[in-house]
Amino acid sequence: MSRKVTKAIFPVAGLGTRFLPATKSIPKEIMTLVDRPLIQYAIDEARAAGIKEFIFVTSRGKSALEDYFDSAPELEAALEQKGKTDLLETLRQTSMESGAIAYIRQQRPLGLGHAVWCARRLIADEPFAVILPDDVIAAETPCLQQMIEAYEGAGSKGCMVAAMEVPQERTSSYGILDVEEDMGALVSVRKMVEKPKAEEAPSNLAVIGRYILTPSVLDTLDAADRGAGGEIQLTDAIAREIETTQNVYGFRFRGQRFDCGSKAGFLQA
Ligand code: UTP
């Protein structure tokens, strides 16, 4: 098995209901933070981490997302004619090389785990990354790059999830880690609990939207039942890895995460 992480899945098939009415016609991932859409931050982070293949799990009404990564010949010609080379370069950074990008449809929003499973045929026998573009992370070294370095440093085995400390009263909004051994930036995980109440949470170390997963997670998702909220949860499938291999790690990244899936987080970002 090749152990290098070169593929990333971007699940973007959610309904984005917290941003209605905007998301009635605009995919959440196309919403703009300063001068670029959320999805561009995720792509830039993946590129910096050495990702070569970008797999989008999309759904109906997300065609603006596909167009965003296409080339824009008329616009490019106009900028070229006007000698606006800086803008031309900015524009070119958004178009993706043919074959580097793939789109898979999730027909029904059955949850994050299901969205990742939809991309299973594009993942061979190698670890892969999952990036949720809702989570925008400001960091000197991009978060996924930090994770891949740590993953390779730890022998490129098992799964790794990005983790951060959250206030105890907020545990019910996250997947929470039950820590087996705390090694500083890296923690080994005994259990993962989806959205526990504050008084039942095993820690305040929360999983956020960056993952490195082994292909066996996809086999687990294959056989998965609906978990919390009637959805197929990615957390449940990763938790299963702990039972079978014990190789699940949390990684405390260096940087600041903004939850751009919520209005407050988006404003803060
Ligand atoms: P969220 O939990 O933020 O859901 O999904 P959402 O539908 O995007 O937004 P709200 O809660 O209705 O406002 C986290 C990530 O998982 C993807 C979303 O697109 C987002 O990137 N997702 C979620 C899917 O791709 N498919 C799903 O069925 C659910």
Coordinates of N, CA and C and ligand atoms in Angstrom, one line a residue, residues 11-19 28-29 57 62 106 108-112 114-115 131-134 231 261, ligand 1:
P11 N -16.3 17.0 1.1 CA -17.8 16.7 1.1 C -18.5 18.1 1.1
V12 N -19.2 18.3 0.0 CA -19.9 19.7 -0.1 C -21.4 19.5 -0.5
A13 N -21.9 18.3 -0.1 CA -23.3 18.0 -0.6 C -24.4 18.4 0.5
G14 N -23.9 19.0 1.6 CA -24.9 19.3 2.6 C -25.9 20.4 2.1
L15 N -27.0 20.5 2.9 CA -28.0 21.5 2.5 C -27.7 22.9 2.9
G16 N -26.8 23.1 3.9 CA -26.5 24.4 4.3 C -27.6 25.2 4.8
T17 N -28.5 24.5 5.6 CA -29.7 25.2 6.0 C -29.5 26.4 6.9
R18 N -28.4 26.4 7.6 CA -28.1 27.5 8.6 C -27.9 28.8 7.8
F19 N -27.7 28.7 6.5 CA -27.5 30.0 5.7 C -28.6 30.2 4.8
K28 N -23.1 26.9 -0.1 CA -22.5 27.5 1.0 C -21.0 27.7 0.7
E29 N -20.4 26.7 0.0 CA -18.9 26.7 -0.2 C -18.5 27.8 -1.1
V57 N -17.6 15.8 -3.4 CA -18.9 15.1 -3.3 C -19.9 16.2 -3.2
K62 N -25.4 22.5 -7.1 CA -24.0 22.9 -6.7 C -23.2 23.2 -8.0
Q106 N -23.7 13.0 -4.3 CA -24.4 12.3 -3.2 C -25.9 12.6 -3.5
R108 N -28.7 11.8 -1.9 CA -29.5 12.3 -0.8 C -28.6 12.7 0.4
P109 N -28.9 13.7 1.1 CA -28.0 14.1 2.2 C -28.1 13.2 3.4
L110 N -27.4 12.1 3.3 CA -27.5 11.1 4.4 C -26.4 11.2 5.4
G111 N -25.7 12.3 5.4 CA -24.7 12.5 6.4 C -23.3 12.5 5.9
L112 N -22.4 13.0 6.7 CA -21.0 13.2 6.3 C -20.3 11.8 6.0
H114 N -21.8 9.1 4.9 CA -22.3 8.7 3.6 C -21.7 9.4 2.4
A115 N -21.4 10.8 2.6 CA -20.8 11.6 1.6 C -19.4 11.0 1.3
I131 N -11.5 17.0 3.9 CA -11.5 18.4 4.3 C -12.9 19.0 4.3
L132 N -13.3 19.5 5.4 CA -14.6 20.2 5.4 C -14.4 21.7 5.2
P133 N -14.8 22.2 4.0 CA -14.5 23.6 3.7 C -15.2 24.6 4.7
D134 N -16.2 24.2 5.4 CA -16.8 25.0 6.4 C -15.8 25.5 7.5
E231 N -28.4 10.0 10.5 CA -27.4 10.2 9.4 C -26.3 9.1 9.6
G261 N -19.6 27.3 9.0 CA -20.9 26.7 8.7 C -22.0 27.4 9.5
Ligands
UTP1 P1 -23.0 20.3 8.2 O1 -23.2 19.5 9.4 O2 -22.4 21.6 8.3 O3 -24.3 20.3 7.3 O4 -22.0 19.4 7.2 P2 -24.8 21.3 6.1 O5 -25.9 20.6 5.4 O6 -23.6 21.6 5.3 O7 -25.2 22.6 6.8 P3 -26.5 22.9 7.8 O8 -26.2 22.2 9.1 O9 -27.8 22.4 7.1 O10 -26.5 24.4 7.9 C1 -20.6 19.3 7.4 C2 -20.0 19.1 6.0 O11 -20.4 17.8 5.5 C3 -21.0 18.0 4.2 C4 -21.5 19.4 4.2 O12 -21.5 19.9 2.8 C5 -20.4 20.1 5.0 O13 -19.2 20.3 4.2 N1 -22.2 17.0 4.1 C6 -23.1 16.9 5.1 C7 -22.4 16.3 3.0 O14 -21.6 16.4 2.0 N2 -23.4 15.4 2.9 C8 -24.3 15.3 3.9 O15 -25.2 14.5 3.8 C9 -24.1 16.0 5.1

